[in-house]
């Protein structure tokens, strides 16, 4: 300890003995929280310092005080203060703190008093080191009897001799020196309005008389007279936030467990903390699953009551009705008794009167009433009691208890609608003839909770019968809820309820009945929720398979990828994102008009909140591994689960290799490439035939030209020679030469025998015939060229030219016949290769069904053949045919496709199970030039091929799947890749996604991939 600190401690201890003893008494007297008014308690009273959570204060003029009974109105955006920030400053503070009963005002002052009585860190005392806490209800009598009584005298009377003998004038001196923090609690608890005004005037005088001291006065929102507010800064107590609720529960259970176990060692203390955290988590989960209780928990008193009941019962009461009953008893009786307030009436009488008022408010569909209307409703009940108990007196008395409060000047409301509903149900229970009112309102959601609270304690048969007769979604929802909540219902009615539900799942059930039961199930499903920090309610369970089955039957949507057994409560699992969106729209089409409620998918950030993720993860059945969300991130993943739509690049490569082995994709592509060469040669020979016909005409023209040169004759002759040259180049095209050079083992391995025979025919006899025809054409052209000489007019031999033309015609006919005959050769059986009934007439536009119906020209000249041909060269080195292949050609083909598309084995690819793949592909087609025929044609057929995937969620047959994968990746080779800033701009990425999606769907069908996607709804 430093010398300076030691001097501070000495200086603190040098305070006169009375002041030191007084401050110790303040600390001791306020050490524990006040639990005298709790209905359920244990053998332990927690220390205030162990469980206190500082309530927030918001600066606000009194007339702007919130009219929400629990103080949850707008205004939370204002600056929030702690009481410690506002007191013991250089300048004095005069504060008026207002808030509803149970909002923590008294506890706040007790905490402020203890804080003021303690030395600060280092032993330094505060400026206002003597806190004075006065319950105004206890001293109003002396103030009213003698308005001139001084504050020191009131303090002196309150303190008595607890701190020993007071030195003469000690309190006067401390107040004059500004050393006191004066805390005046409960102005609203002063019995009459006249007395409250007198006490308020007295407070004003004390504030003026002692200008150096801090003053704080508390009251409910409408208990402050105007003159007092003119001298004070008015602050409103804000309800607990979700974080404050959790902090209180953590501290409450930790204090309780410490007391229960008496733990002292480090290991024992760690075990105590774990037990406390588990208990707090259980209650937090209960609160989040019950919005009505969670709404009550923002009030510190009600939260304390709930925590106490949970801690010492080991659970909350068996029914909500029992819990609400305990709370009502506390608020109507025990709390007033604990504070020593006089009781106007017994608590059962108060409850009876409030029940009548609550019932009338339910009839009127209102949550608050003006004072004169409330008095009118209460008049028949008030006639039972002495004439001194008027409506005005009763309302003034009851408004202090926290059950019925004055929300604005002259208007009263129950602290929460739950209490209004509970008390209305009690009124019906006490007046059985009123059950008819509940039966008449079974389709009105306003009465739903009140009716359920009645059913929890009475025979619900009349209500269930009325529900069944009504047949609306709200009514049947209420019927099933009553069946669950009530212990007494006619067995025949239970059987009718079971029949109503079961009928929806029978073959031939009407669409209207299925939608009715769907609405009932939805209304019941969304009642069990968790609440986010912003107040959004998230369903605590995934959508059940029973409800999803009704959606599938009503809309024709595909069933989930994972089967579920109906009637077991299992969730719908294996749902695609597109169907998750459609399910929400379908459900809202049923419930929005019937019940006025709408739902949406939960957002990713909502599911990530600790208060949601923890309880939800614990409750999710094991098959549920992910949940669809509203935002673009798509899936929320259960902690520790991999993304169900991700595949390694190696899986795509393996699928492509399997395609090559098990389907006809390779022979079809290579045969198409070779056949296309043959067709193009035929087209060339057709052109030669046409040119030869034109040339014959040229000969006739030359004979009649009287020696004049015919220019076209020379042009036609040379065009024939050039066309033959092109045909010969075709005969040596890659598709022909590489197929012809391929190892025979390779040809047999990948089923290329027809393609090899076709290539051999083209490169052999046909190429020879074309060469001979070309030679005769060259000779003919050379002879015709002589006509261009200066002497040709005298010695041009037209007869020889015609003879050479006949020779050429003979060679051409042979070559043409060979070209036309090769594709039609029976031993090639091209129709079987392509899976067609016939390949005649042969045409480059011939659609090949095994390759998405793409035309032969596209398959032969497009990127697929371009990928396969180099593989033949790599896999077929020269050498003996009996030597083993150096590489698996199927694997080589798969590797070539993946490499061209930018896929490595370790790359992570993600399938698309939300929006239709066709939409993304169409965007790619629209973004490119129309002149690129290969690209436009390939994307168009790919779009059509992907359509069934989205509509059925089932994989295509193996040949179709192979074609989808191969075409997509062939198109990805060389496709533009952008920064991915907008959907569809990464062409290669979209095409890789197509391959990944086809592969994933196949794996899910085979059970090789997890299908664990489900739906959790959020209430709009």
GROMACS .gro file of C-alpha atoms in nm, residues 627-904:
model
  278
  627UNK     CA    1  -3.167  -2.494  -4.277
  628UNK     CA    2  -3.271  -2.283  -4.572
  629UNK     CA    3  -3.252  -1.909  -4.508
  630UNK     CA    4  -3.405  -1.603  -4.666
  631UNK     CA    5  -3.078  -1.444  -4.775
  632UNK     CA    6  -2.838  -1.523  -5.057
  633UNK     CA    7  -2.610  -1.731  -4.836
  634UNK     CA    8  -2.868  -2.004  -4.879
  635UNK     CA    9  -2.805  -2.257  -4.606
  636UNK     CA   10  -2.740  -2.218  -4.236
  637UNK     CA   11  -2.524  -2.509  -4.130
  638UNK     CA   12  -2.559  -2.693  -3.804
  639UNK     CA   13  -2.231  -2.649  -3.613
  640UNK     CA   14  -1.975  -2.906  -3.717
  641UNK     CA   15  -2.159  -3.005  -4.034
  642UNK     CA   16  -2.004  -2.973  -4.382
  643UNK     CA   17  -2.195  -2.793  -4.652
  644UNK     CA   18  -2.425  -3.058  -4.802
  645UNK     CA   19  -2.400  -2.912  -5.152
  646UNK     CA   20  -2.023  -2.904  -5.175
  647UNK     CA   21  -1.829  -3.155  -5.382
  648UNK     CA   22  -1.458  -3.194  -5.441
  649UNK     CA   23  -1.338  -3.150  -5.796
  650UNK     CA   24  -1.218  -3.509  -5.775
  651UNK     CA   25  -1.578  -3.628  -5.740
  652UNK     CA   26  -1.668  -3.457  -6.068
  653UNK     CA   27  -1.369  -3.617  -6.241
  654UNK     CA   28  -1.464  -3.960  -6.109
  655UNK     CA   29  -1.822  -3.914  -6.229
  656UNK     CA   30  -1.699  -3.817  -6.577
  657UNK     CA   31  -1.475  -4.122  -6.592
  658UNK     CA   32  -1.768  -4.342  -6.490
  659UNK     CA   33  -1.976  -4.178  -6.761
  660UNK     CA   34  -1.710  -4.261  -7.017
  661UNK     CA   35  -1.699  -4.626  -6.903
  662UNK     CA   36  -2.069  -4.690  -6.858
  663UNK     CA   37  -2.239  -4.488  -7.132
  664UNK     CA   38  -2.201  -4.438  -7.506
  665UNK     CA   39  -2.085  -4.077  -7.470
  666UNK     CA   40  -1.734  -4.142  -7.609
  667UNK     CA   41  -1.825  -4.357  -7.911
  668UNK     CA   42  -2.110  -4.124  -7.997
  669UNK     CA   43  -1.890  -3.813  -7.988
  670UNK     CA   44  -1.604  -3.968  -8.187
  671UNK     CA   45  -1.831  -4.141  -8.436
  672UNK     CA   46  -2.012  -3.811  -8.488
  673UNK     CA   47  -1.680  -3.640  -8.553
  674UNK     CA   48  -1.576  -3.897  -8.816
  675UNK     CA   49  -1.924  -3.913  -8.969
  676UNK     CA   50  -1.930  -3.536  -8.997
  677UNK     CA   51  -1.610  -3.561  -9.204
  678UNK     CA   52  -1.782  -3.807  -9.438
  679UNK     CA   53  -2.084  -3.579  -9.473
  680UNK     CA   54  -1.868  -3.280  -9.546
  681UNK     CA   55  -1.679  -3.482  -9.814
  682UNK     CA   56  -2.016  -3.574  -9.966
  683UNK     CA   57  -2.109  -3.206  -9.968
  684UNK     CA   58  -1.779  -3.131 -10.147
  685UNK     CA   59  -1.847  -3.399 -10.406
  686UNK     CA   60  -2.197  -3.264 -10.450
  687UNK     CA   61  -2.038  -2.930 -10.525
  688UNK     CA   62  -1.801  -3.095 -10.777
  689UNK     CA   63  -2.099  -3.259 -10.949
  690UNK     CA   64  -2.271  -2.924 -10.974
  691UNK     CA   65  -1.957  -2.759 -11.111
  692UNK     CA   66  -1.913  -3.041 -11.361
  693UNK     CA   67  -2.266  -2.983 -11.490
  694UNK     CA   68  -2.190  -2.615 -11.528
  695UNK     CA   69  -1.869  -2.701 -11.710
  696UNK     CA   70  -2.057  -2.913 -11.965
  697UNK     CA   71  -2.265  -2.607 -12.040
  698UNK     CA   72  -1.949  -2.406 -12.082
  699UNK     CA   73  -1.834  -2.655 -12.350
  700UNK     CA   74  -2.149  -2.595 -12.553
  701UNK     CA   75  -2.104  -2.221 -12.520
  702UNK     CA   76  -1.744  -2.250 -12.639
  703UNK     CA   77  -1.846  -2.453 -12.943
  704UNK     CA   78  -2.082  -2.177 -13.046
  705UNK     CA   79  -1.848  -1.885 -12.959
  706UNK     CA   80  -1.672  -1.867 -13.297
  707UNK     CA   81  -1.335  -1.888 -13.130
  708UNK     CA   82  -1.412  -1.657 -12.839
  709UNK     CA   83  -1.290  -1.756 -12.494
  710UNK     CA   84  -1.559  -1.853 -12.236
  711UNK     CA   85  -1.425  -1.721 -11.902
  712UNK     CA   86  -1.657  -1.925 -11.680
  713UNK     CA   87  -1.524  -2.248 -11.827
  714UNK     CA   88  -1.182  -2.181 -11.684
  715UNK     CA   89  -1.324  -2.072 -11.344
  716UNK     CA   90  -1.543  -2.381 -11.315
  717UNK     CA   91  -1.254  -2.613 -11.400
  718UNK     CA   92  -1.028  -2.469 -11.135
  719UNK     CA   93  -1.310  -2.460 -10.874
  720UNK     CA   94  -1.346  -2.834 -10.926
  721UNK     CA   95  -0.974  -2.884 -10.860
  722UNK     CA   96  -0.989  -2.671 -10.543
  723UNK     CA   97  -1.295  -2.852 -10.411
  724UNK     CA   98  -1.120  -3.188 -10.456
  725UNK     CA   99  -0.827  -3.047 -10.261
  726UNK     CA  100  -1.062  -2.955  -9.975
  727UNK     CA  101  -1.216  -3.302  -9.979
  728UNK     CA  102  -0.874  -3.458  -9.957
  729UNK     CA  103  -0.785  -3.239  -9.661
  730UNK     CA  104  -1.104  -3.355  -9.493
  731UNK     CA  105  -1.001  -3.714  -9.553
  732UNK     CA  106  -0.689  -3.636  -9.352
  733UNK     CA  107  -0.874  -3.446  -9.074
  734UNK     CA  108  -0.783  -3.507  -8.706
  735UNK     CA  109  -1.100  -3.705  -8.646
  736UNK     CA  110  -1.001  -3.947  -8.924
  737UNK     CA  111  -0.628  -3.971  -8.874
  738UNK     CA  112  -0.633  -3.996  -8.494
  739UNK     CA  113  -0.911  -4.251  -8.497
  740UNK     CA  114  -0.732  -4.447  -8.765
  741UNK     CA  115  -0.405  -4.432  -8.572
  742UNK     CA  116  -0.559  -4.530  -8.238
  743UNK     CA  117  -0.439  -4.851  -8.079
  744UNK     CA  118  -0.679  -5.140  -8.154
  745UNK     CA  119  -0.702  -5.219  -7.783
  746UNK     CA  120  -0.813  -4.864  -7.722
  747UNK     CA  121  -1.069  -4.892  -8.000
  748UNK     CA  122  -1.217  -5.203  -7.840
  749UNK     CA  123  -1.195  -5.059  -7.487
  750UNK     CA  124  -1.407  -4.753  -7.556
  751UNK     CA  125  -1.631  -4.905  -7.824
  752UNK     CA  126  -1.499  -4.714  -8.125
  753UNK     CA  127  -1.512  -4.998  -8.379
  754UNK     CA  128  -1.774  -4.827  -8.606
  755UNK     CA  129  -1.585  -4.500  -8.585
  756UNK     CA  130  -1.259  -4.678  -8.671
  757UNK     CA  131  -1.419  -4.855  -8.968
  758UNK     CA  132  -1.561  -4.526  -9.089
  759UNK     CA  133  -1.227  -4.352  -9.053
  760UNK     CA  134  -1.045  -4.634  -9.231
  761UNK     CA  135  -1.291  -4.620  -9.521
  762UNK     CA  136  -1.252  -4.244  -9.553
  763UNK     CA  137  -0.873  -4.246  -9.529
  764UNK     CA  138  -0.837  -4.549  -9.755
  765UNK     CA  139  -1.053  -4.623 -10.058
  766UNK     CA  140  -1.246  -4.297 -10.052
  767UNK     CA  141  -0.937  -4.081 -10.026
  768UNK     CA  142  -0.781  -4.280 -10.315
  769UNK     CA  143  -1.088  -4.236 -10.534
  770UNK     CA  144  -1.094  -3.865 -10.461
  771UNK     CA  145  -0.723  -3.839 -10.547
  772UNK     CA  146  -0.781  -4.011 -10.883
  773UNK     CA  147  -1.075  -3.788 -10.960
  774UNK     CA  148  -0.871  -3.486 -10.868
  775UNK     CA  149  -0.589  -3.595 -11.103
  776UNK     CA  150  -0.831  -3.618 -11.393
  777UNK     CA  151  -0.975  -3.281 -11.296
  778UNK     CA  152  -0.626  -3.128 -11.296
  779UNK     CA  153  -0.557  -3.264 -11.644
  780UNK     CA  154  -0.891  -3.131 -11.764
  781UNK     CA  155  -0.822  -2.789 -11.615
  782UNK     CA  156  -0.477  -2.776 -11.772
  783UNK     CA  157  -0.620  -2.856 -12.116
  784UNK     CA  158  -0.891  -2.595 -12.077
  785UNK     CA  159  -0.624  -2.343 -11.985
  786UNK     CA  160  -0.479  -2.378 -12.334
  787UNK     CA  161  -0.784  -2.192 -12.455
  788UNK     CA  162  -0.633  -1.883 -12.302
  789UNK     CA  163  -0.334  -1.885 -12.545
  790UNK     CA  164  -0.324  -1.649 -12.840
  791UNK     CA  165  -0.346  -1.939 -13.091
  792UNK     CA  166  -0.638  -2.110 -12.922
  793UNK     CA  167  -0.886  -1.961 -13.160
  794UNK     CA  168  -0.717  -2.169 -13.438
  795UNK     CA  169  -0.606  -2.490 -13.264
  796UNK     CA  170  -0.825  -2.533 -12.945
  797UNK     CA  171  -0.930  -2.901 -12.942
  798UNK     CA  172  -1.277  -2.901 -12.789
  799UNK     CA  173  -1.317  -3.270 -12.869
  800UNK     CA  174  -1.024  -3.367 -12.647
  801UNK     CA  175  -1.159  -3.151 -12.369
  802UNK     CA  176  -1.491  -3.333 -12.384
  803UNK     CA  177  -1.311  -3.668 -12.375
  804UNK     CA  178  -1.118  -3.566 -12.063
  805UNK     CA  179  -1.444  -3.446 -11.907
  806UNK     CA  180  -1.594  -3.791 -11.963
  807UNK     CA  181  -1.293  -3.952 -11.795
  808UNK     CA  182  -1.332  -3.714 -11.501
  809UNK     CA  183  -1.700  -3.785 -11.476
  810UNK     CA  184  -1.628  -4.154 -11.442
  811UNK     CA  185  -1.376  -4.092 -11.159
  812UNK     CA  186  -1.618  -3.855 -10.988
  813UNK     CA  187  -1.902  -4.105 -11.004
  814UNK     CA  188  -1.688  -4.369 -10.839
  815UNK     CA  189  -1.572  -4.136 -10.560
  816UNK     CA  190  -1.925  -4.010 -10.504
  817UNK     CA  191  -2.067  -4.356 -10.486
  818UNK     CA  192  -1.803  -4.454 -10.231
  819UNK     CA  193  -1.867  -4.143 -10.022
  820UNK     CA  194  -2.241  -4.195 -10.021
  821UNK     CA  195  -2.210  -4.563  -9.947
  822UNK     CA  196  -1.969  -4.549  -9.653
  823UNK     CA  197  -2.215  -4.404  -9.390
  824UNK     CA  198  -2.485  -4.639  -9.514
  825UNK     CA  199  -2.276  -4.952  -9.476
  826UNK     CA  200  -2.474  -5.211  -9.282
  827UNK     CA  201  -2.173  -5.329  -9.085
  828UNK     CA  202  -2.123  -4.981  -8.934
  829UNK     CA  203  -2.474  -4.979  -8.782
  830UNK     CA  204  -2.458  -4.606  -8.704
  831UNK     CA  205  -2.819  -4.602  -8.588
  832UNK     CA  206  -2.726  -4.828  -8.294
  833UNK     CA  207  -2.425  -4.614  -8.210
  834UNK     CA  208  -2.643  -4.304  -8.178
  835UNK     CA  209  -2.943  -4.477  -8.025
  836UNK     CA  210  -3.166  -4.388  -8.319
  837UNK     CA  211  -3.410  -4.602  -8.516
  838UNK     CA  212  -3.244  -4.477  -8.833
  839UNK     CA  213  -2.979  -4.228  -8.941
  840UNK     CA  214  -3.142  -4.166  -9.279
  841UNK     CA  215  -3.157  -3.918  -9.424
  842UNK     CA  216  -2.810  -3.828  -9.309
  843UNK     CA  217  -2.781  -3.459  -9.226
  844UNK     CA  218  -2.543  -3.244  -9.021
  845UNK     CA  219  -2.847  -3.122  -8.829
  846UNK     CA  220  -2.934  -3.477  -8.719
  847UNK     CA  221  -3.014  -3.451  -8.343
  848UNK     CA  222  -2.823  -3.697  -8.125
  849UNK     CA  223  -3.041  -3.792  -7.828
  850UNK     CA  224  -2.745  -3.929  -7.635
  851UNK     CA  225  -2.584  -3.586  -7.636
  852UNK     CA  226  -2.882  -3.370  -7.524
  853UNK     CA  227  -3.029  -3.381  -7.875
  854UNK     CA  228  -2.752  -3.155  -8.000
  855UNK     CA  229  -2.708  -3.164  -8.379
  856UNK     CA  230  -2.442  -3.390  -8.520
  857UNK     CA  231  -2.258  -3.086  -8.653
  858UNK     CA  232  -2.228  -2.940  -8.298
  859UNK     CA  233  -2.111  -3.267  -8.143
  860UNK     CA  234  -1.854  -3.321  -8.419
  861UNK     CA  235  -1.717  -2.971  -8.446
  862UNK     CA  236  -1.776  -2.842  -8.095
  863UNK     CA  237  -1.570  -2.851  -7.776
  864UNK     CA  238  -1.660  -3.208  -7.685
  865UNK     CA  239  -1.489  -3.364  -7.985
  866UNK     CA  240  -1.208  -3.116  -7.945
  867UNK     CA  241  -1.147  -3.260  -7.598
  868UNK     CA  242  -1.172  -3.624  -7.697
  869UNK     CA  243  -0.941  -3.626  -8.001
  870UNK     CA  244  -0.624  -3.520  -7.813
  871UNK     CA  245  -0.701  -3.791  -7.558
  872UNK     CA  246  -0.687  -4.052  -7.833
  873UNK     CA  247  -0.343  -3.935  -7.931
  874UNK     CA  248  -0.214  -3.936  -7.571
  875UNK     CA  249  -0.360  -4.276  -7.496
  876UNK     CA  250  -0.245  -4.442  -7.820
  877UNK     CA  251   0.131  -4.434  -7.867
  878UNK     CA  252   0.273  -4.624  -8.157
  879UNK     CA  253   0.375  -4.981  -8.090
  880UNK     CA  254   0.247  -5.332  -8.073
  881UNK     CA  255  -0.123  -5.365  -8.014
  882UNK     CA  256  -0.074  -5.613  -7.730
  883UNK     CA  257   0.113  -5.370  -7.509
  884UNK     CA  258  -0.086  -5.233  -7.211
  885UNK     CA  259  -0.232  -4.889  -7.241
  886UNK     CA  260  -0.025  -4.630  -7.058
  887UNK     CA  261  -0.336  -4.462  -6.922
  888UNK     CA  262  -0.704  -4.535  -6.874
  889UNK     CA  263  -0.874  -4.353  -7.165
  890UNK     CA  264  -1.186  -4.293  -6.957
  891UNK     CA  265  -0.982  -4.128  -6.685
  892UNK     CA  266  -0.785  -3.939  -6.950
  893UNK     CA  267  -1.107  -3.803  -7.102
  894UNK     CA  268  -1.241  -3.701  -6.759
  895UNK     CA  269  -0.914  -3.532  -6.667
  896UNK     CA  270  -0.905  -3.344  -6.997
  897UNK     CA  271  -1.260  -3.214  -6.951
  898UNK     CA  272  -1.195  -3.108  -6.589
  899UNK     CA  273  -0.866  -2.939  -6.673
  900UNK     CA  274  -1.023  -2.746  -6.958
  901UNK     CA  275  -1.305  -2.632  -6.729
  902UNK     CA  276  -1.060  -2.522  -6.459
  903UNK     CA  277  -1.141  -2.800  -6.209
  904UNK     CA  278  -0.872  -2.951  -5.990
   0.00000   0.00000   0.00000
